[in-house]
């Protein structure tokens, strides 16, 4: 109490100085490049200040990349969050197997996207284990194409994004006092109702957060879109367009503009989801004293 | 779940936990009890004696390690809580943090598929009962501890369950509100004619509310009896201590005559009433402070001399410590003003000096 008073009266809290290195770091490595890129994007090789932007939205191999990327990132995010939620929910009760299952589910996080792409190529490829198994066992005899197209990239996004979503949701779920579900049970709520009325609403803000992080991660997909997709066609995502502008046409100004557009689209989606999040209760998740 | 029963029978209900060092211990050991319809049972005992464990076992929140629970002729200890349909007031409230007071209280009714108007009516009535009108739209986090506790009570009673389980529902209320809510709980119980199991460590609460009291210690039932009996005739020394027999003297047995026992220790000689079979040469005498009379003339039977060692003023009366010449301290409660150091005689009625087997035996 007395300490709190002292803090309230203190003219300057010197522990705040600890923020300085981080702030400088942000300024140098994030804000400065961002502002630099923003400025650069308004100085096109030809045309007025908005030349790059009008070029992007009128060129047939540029503006559709937004749509292509969303078509990959949104389903991948939905799948990841949607899969992680029920599994994490099951894992909330400590059992002997919980640690093992959690470990196995989380392993892909330690693999790089390139490594995952390599593995996926051999596993899901036309001569990979999956198609050979399916064909040998005559479950499915047609040609299976899961690489060098849309599906290859989607699969890789799910593999690399799932552990992340799972861990995040698991930590949200274990933060919810299980006594709340028990209280609901004594009031007549069966397990499904307990999930719907207690866990889901309390998880909703966390799920929104998880969705945003997973989405941003998926939206900037690059290596797997090149390695596992068909970067000239159906998986020509926006980061490929930016890459080409910068390193094949050496048009850094256009590349900056594309990066800005990419950031803006992400921001739109994140803002929309976080806006929805405000509709839910976001306070502490405990049932009373103690 | 059928909404009424004649008797709920607990048969040797046992619950084990893994204790320190992985060694299992019985948090609740062979609780056998039949709760009749409309009965008010209090589970009384010190902290950690297994009261909440017993309640959780009845509610279905903890699986049993042994024994069974029967609702009339149906075995229910394998049913999940939502199928038992008992109302419960949790020790730590367990209010839903994302629901308003109104929605918290209405939750059970919504789960039972009651109509909106019906829910509104019954929630309103329950909130009035616990004096929470005007707080309907607040979230639990915006309420005081006592208000939260009352929401928890309202939430459990509004579904009018056949059995309602309350885990120290008044622990966070101020003295006045506690008394009011206590009578309210008793009244609700009478009006609804449902059974109640009420956990408390407060003997006054147990005495004033219950039809029968179950006294527990370390997971083991010590006595199941009416309030009068638990208060006046504790079954053993542990119950006596817990029920406010603050004077427990370890004495040598001099003679036994029927249920009268003559005991001695130092220069104290007492005749008491035997409550337990005695073994060996020693016994313990338990006496309530308020049953010792102060200032009787010297010489009579069961009179002890001493001097006043400490006085605590308690309003209507005082708690007086009397020290005997041989160094035994007696706690006496008397409506007298008395000075420190004064010489006094105290008198112990033979009937109210309860003799139990020696603790160490
Ligand atoms: N989940 C658990 N795991 C291990 N031990 C437990 C668990 N729950 C309770 N216990 C132990 O069981 C014993 C009884 O606990 P319980 O909560 O029933 O006590 P109580 O009588 O309700 O006490 P209080 O009045 O303090 O609430 C205690 O020794 C406690 O430490
Ligand atoms: Mg308890």
PDB file of N, CA and C in Angstrom, chain A residues 178-220:
ATOM      1  N   UNK A 178     -11.592 -24.425 -14.211  1.00  0.00           N
ATOM      2  CA  UNK A 178     -12.518 -25.529 -14.510  1.00  0.00           C
ATOM      3  C   UNK A 178     -13.715 -25.568 -13.570  1.00  0.00           C
ATOM      4  N   UNK A 179     -13.643 -24.844 -12.451  1.00  0.00           N
ATOM      5  CA  UNK A 179     -14.773 -24.853 -11.527  1.00  0.00           C
ATOM      6  C   UNK A 179     -15.990 -24.193 -12.178  1.00  0.00           C
ATOM      7  N   UNK A 180     -15.749 -23.325 -13.178  1.00  0.00           N
ATOM      8  CA  UNK A 180     -16.872 -22.683 -13.866  1.00  0.00           C
ATOM      9  C   UNK A 180     -17.697 -23.716 -14.616  1.00  0.00           C
ATOM     10  N   UNK A 181     -17.005 -24.626 -15.301  1.00  0.00           N
ATOM     11  CA  UNK A 181     -17.726 -25.671 -16.028  1.00  0.00           C
ATOM     12  C   UNK A 181     -18.459 -26.576 -15.048  1.00  0.00           C
ATOM     13  N   UNK A 182     -17.847 -26.821 -13.885  1.00  0.00           N
ATOM     14  CA  UNK A 182     -18.518 -27.660 -12.884  1.00  0.00           C
ATOM     15  C   UNK A 182     -19.767 -26.981 -12.372  1.00  0.00           C
ATOM     16  N   UNK A 183     -19.654 -25.664 -12.137  1.00  0.00           N
ATOM     17  CA  UNK A 183     -20.828 -24.927 -11.681  1.00  0.00           C
ATOM     18  C   UNK A 183     -21.932 -25.034 -12.729  1.00  0.00           C
ATOM     19  N   UNK A 184     -21.544 -24.893 -13.995  1.00  0.00           N
ATOM     20  CA  UNK A 184     -22.536 -25.008 -15.067  1.00  0.00           C
ATOM     21  C   UNK A 184     -23.163 -26.402 -15.053  1.00  0.00           C
ATOM     22  N   UNK A 185     -22.354 -27.419 -14.773  1.00  0.00           N
ATOM     23  CA  UNK A 185     -22.875 -28.787 -14.752  1.00  0.00           C
ATOM     24  C   UNK A 185     -23.918 -28.944 -13.656  1.00  0.00           C
ATOM     25  N   UNK A 186     -23.645 -28.389 -12.459  1.00  0.00           N
ATOM     26  CA  UNK A 186     -24.647 -28.526 -11.393  1.00  0.00           C
ATOM     27  C   UNK A 186     -25.920 -27.772 -11.733  1.00  0.00           C
ATOM     28  N   UNK A 187     -25.823 -26.843 -12.683  1.00  0.00           N
ATOM     29  CA  UNK A 187     -27.020 -26.108 -13.079  1.00  0.00           C
ATOM     30  C   UNK A 187     -27.697 -26.767 -14.276  1.00  0.00           C
ATOM     31  N   UNK A 188     -27.188 -27.931 -14.673  1.00  0.00           N
ATOM     32  CA  UNK A 188     -27.885 -28.694 -15.694  1.00  0.00           C
ATOM     33  C   UNK A 188     -27.258 -28.642 -17.077  1.00  0.00           C
ATOM     34  N   UNK A 189     -26.059 -28.056 -17.204  1.00  0.00           N
ATOM     35  CA  UNK A 189     -25.438 -27.962 -18.521  1.00  0.00           C
ATOM     36  C   UNK A 189     -24.663 -29.246 -18.820  1.00  0.00           C
ATOM     37  N   UNK A 190     -24.996 -29.925 -19.918  1.00  0.00           N
ATOM     38  CA  UNK A 190     -24.220 -31.102 -20.311  1.00  0.00           C
ATOM     39  C   UNK A 190     -22.904 -30.619 -20.930  1.00  0.00           C
ATOM     40  N   UNK A 191     -21.973 -31.542 -21.206  1.00  0.00           N
ATOM     41  CA  UNK A 191     -20.659 -31.093 -21.691  1.00  0.00           C
ATOM     42  C   UNK A 191     -20.735 -30.163 -22.901  1.00  0.00           C
ATOM     43  N   UNK A 192     -21.647 -30.444 -23.835  1.00  0.00           N
ATOM     44  CA  UNK A 192     -21.750 -29.574 -25.006  1.00  0.00           C
ATOM     45  C   UNK A 192     -22.167 -28.168 -24.594  1.00  0.00           C
ATOM     46  N   UNK A 193     -23.136 -28.091 -23.697  1.00  0.00           N
ATOM     47  CA  UNK A 193     -23.601 -26.781 -23.238  1.00  0.00           C
ATOM     48  C   UNK A 193     -22.528 -26.073 -22.427  1.00  0.00           C
ATOM     49  N   UNK A 194     -21.758 -26.845 -21.673  1.00  0.00           N
ATOM     50  CA  UNK A 194     -20.663 -26.231 -20.915  1.00  0.00           C
ATOM     51  C   UNK A 194     -19.680 -25.577 -21.874  1.00  0.00           C
ATOM     52  N   UNK A 195     -19.393 -26.268 -22.978  1.00  0.00           N
ATOM     53  CA  UNK A 195     -18.468 -25.705 -23.953  1.00  0.00           C
ATOM     54  C   UNK A 195     -19.058 -24.450 -24.585  1.00  0.00           C
ATOM     55  N   UNK A 196     -20.323 -24.554 -24.967  1.00  0.00           N
ATOM     56  CA  UNK A 196     -20.952 -23.471 -25.709  1.00  0.00           C
ATOM     57  C   UNK A 196     -21.147 -22.227 -24.844  1.00  0.00           C
ATOM     58  N   UNK A 197     -21.571 -22.429 -23.603  1.00  0.00           N
ATOM     59  CA  UNK A 197     -21.947 -21.272 -22.787  1.00  0.00           C
ATOM     60  C   UNK A 197     -20.827 -20.762 -21.890  1.00  0.00           C
ATOM     61  N   UNK A 198     -19.874 -21.624 -21.580  1.00  0.00           N
ATOM     62  CA  UNK A 198     -18.812 -21.191 -20.669  1.00  0.00           C
ATOM     63  C   UNK A 198     -17.494 -21.034 -21.424  1.00  0.00           C
ATOM     64  N   UNK A 199     -16.995 -22.122 -21.984  1.00  0.00           N
ATOM     65  CA  UNK A 199     -15.669 -22.049 -22.583  1.00  0.00           C
ATOM     66  C   UNK A 199     -15.636 -21.141 -23.807  1.00  0.00           C
ATOM     67  N   UNK A 200     -16.585 -21.342 -24.715  1.00  0.00           N
ATOM     68  CA  UNK A 200     -16.518 -20.611 -25.979  1.00  0.00           C
ATOM     69  C   UNK A 200     -16.544 -19.093 -25.793  1.00  0.00           C
ATOM     70  N   UNK A 201     -17.519 -18.565 -25.038  1.00  0.00           N
ATOM     71  CA  UNK A 201     -17.516 -17.103 -24.882  1.00  0.00           C
ATOM     72  C   UNK A 201     -16.267 -16.582 -24.178  1.00  0.00           C
ATOM     73  N   UNK A 202     -15.756 -17.367 -23.215  1.00  0.00           N
ATOM     74  CA  UNK A 202     -14.570 -16.894 -22.511  1.00  0.00           C
ATOM     75  C   UNK A 202     -13.327 -17.011 -23.393  1.00  0.00           C
ATOM     76  N   UNK A 203     -13.385 -17.927 -24.358  1.00  0.00           N
ATOM     77  CA  UNK A 203     -12.252 -18.118 -25.258  1.00  0.00           C
ATOM     78  C   UNK A 203     -12.282 -17.162 -26.440  1.00  0.00           C
ATOM     79  N   UNK A 204     -13.473 -16.638 -26.740  1.00  0.00           N
ATOM     80  CA  UNK A 204     -13.639 -15.894 -27.987  1.00  0.00           C
ATOM     81  C   UNK A 204     -12.564 -14.822 -28.204  1.00  0.00           C
ATOM     82  N   UNK A 205     -12.277 -13.987 -27.207  1.00  0.00           N
ATOM     83  CA  UNK A 205     -11.233 -12.967 -27.441  1.00  0.00           C
ATOM     84  C   UNK A 205      -9.883 -13.608 -27.761  1.00  0.00           C
ATOM     85  N   UNK A 206      -9.564 -14.678 -27.074  1.00  0.00           N
ATOM     86  CA  UNK A 206      -8.307 -15.380 -27.331  1.00  0.00           C
ATOM     87  C   UNK A 206      -8.290 -15.978 -28.723  1.00  0.00           C
ATOM     88  N   UNK A 207      -9.431 -16.529 -29.130  1.00  0.00           N
ATOM     89  CA  UNK A 207      -9.516 -17.108 -30.468  1.00  0.00           C
ATOM     90  C   UNK A 207      -9.309 -16.023 -31.522  1.00  0.00           C
ATOM     91  N   UNK A 208      -9.897 -14.862 -31.287  1.00  0.00           N
ATOM     92  CA  UNK A 208      -9.738 -13.759 -32.244  1.00  0.00           C
ATOM     93  C   UNK A 208      -8.260 -13.378 -32.354  1.00  0.00           C
ATOM     94  N   UNK A 209      -7.626 -13.286 -31.193  1.00  0.00           N
ATOM     95  CA  UNK A 209      -6.205 -12.949 -31.166  1.00  0.00           C
ATOM     96  C   UNK A 209      -5.403 -13.987 -31.934  1.00  0.00           C
ATOM     97  N   UNK A 210      -5.694 -15.246 -31.647  1.00  0.00           N
ATOM     98  CA  UNK A 210      -4.999 -16.351 -32.293  1.00  0.00           C
ATOM     99  C   UNK A 210      -5.228 -16.307 -33.798  1.00  0.00           C
ATOM    100  N   UNK A 211      -6.472 -16.000 -34.190  1.00  0.00           N
ATOM    101  CA  UNK A 211      -6.801 -15.916 -35.603  1.00  0.00           C
ATOM    102  C   UNK A 211      -5.943 -14.850 -36.270  1.00  0.00           C
ATOM    103  N   UNK A 212      -5.846 -13.693 -35.638  1.00  0.00           N
ATOM    104  CA  UNK A 212      -5.075 -12.590 -36.213  1.00  0.00           C
ATOM    105  C   UNK A 212      -3.617 -12.990 -36.410  1.00  0.00           C
ATOM    106  N   UNK A 213      -3.018 -13.543 -35.356  1.00  0.00           N
ATOM    107  CA  UNK A 213      -1.600 -13.894 -35.447  1.00  0.00           C
ATOM    108  C   UNK A 213      -1.380 -14.954 -36.516  1.00  0.00           C
ATOM    109  N   UNK A 214      -2.254 -15.960 -36.527  1.00  0.00           N
ATOM    110  CA  UNK A 214      -2.094 -17.029 -37.510  1.00  0.00           C
ATOM    111  C   UNK A 214      -2.318 -16.496 -38.922  1.00  0.00           C
ATOM    112  N   UNK A 215      -3.262 -15.565 -39.032  1.00  0.00           N
ATOM    113  CA  UNK A 215      -3.550 -15.021 -40.353  1.00  0.00           C
ATOM    114  C   UNK A 215      -2.370 -14.216 -40.892  1.00  0.00           C
ATOM    115  N   UNK A 216      -1.834 -13.365 -40.059  1.00  0.00           N
ATOM    116  CA  UNK A 216      -0.703 -12.541 -40.497  1.00  0.00           C
ATOM    117  C   UNK A 216       0.448 -13.438 -40.933  1.00  0.00           C
ATOM    118  N   UNK A 217       0.653 -14.503 -40.151  1.00  0.00           N
ATOM    119  CA  UNK A 217       1.713 -15.445 -40.487  1.00  0.00           C
ATOM    120  C   UNK A 217       1.453 -16.088 -41.860  1.00  0.00           C
ATOM    121  N   UNK A 218       0.203 -16.504 -42.071  1.00  0.00           N
ATOM    122  CA  UNK A 218      -0.115 -17.202 -43.313  1.00  0.00           C
ATOM    123  C   UNK A 218      -0.124 -16.241 -44.503  1.00  0.00           C
ATOM    124  N   UNK A 219      -0.516 -14.989 -44.247  1.00  0.00           N
ATOM    125  CA  UNK A 219      -0.658 -14.044 -45.351  1.00  0.00           C
ATOM    126  C   UNK A 219       0.685 -13.722 -45.987  1.00  0.00           C
ATOM    127  N   UNK A 220       1.745 -13.773 -45.179  1.00  0.00           N
ATOM    128  CA  UNK A 220       3.050 -13.442 -45.753  1.00  0.00           C
ATOM    129  C   UNK A 220       3.762 -14.689 -46.271  1.00  0.00           C
TER     130      UNK A 220
END
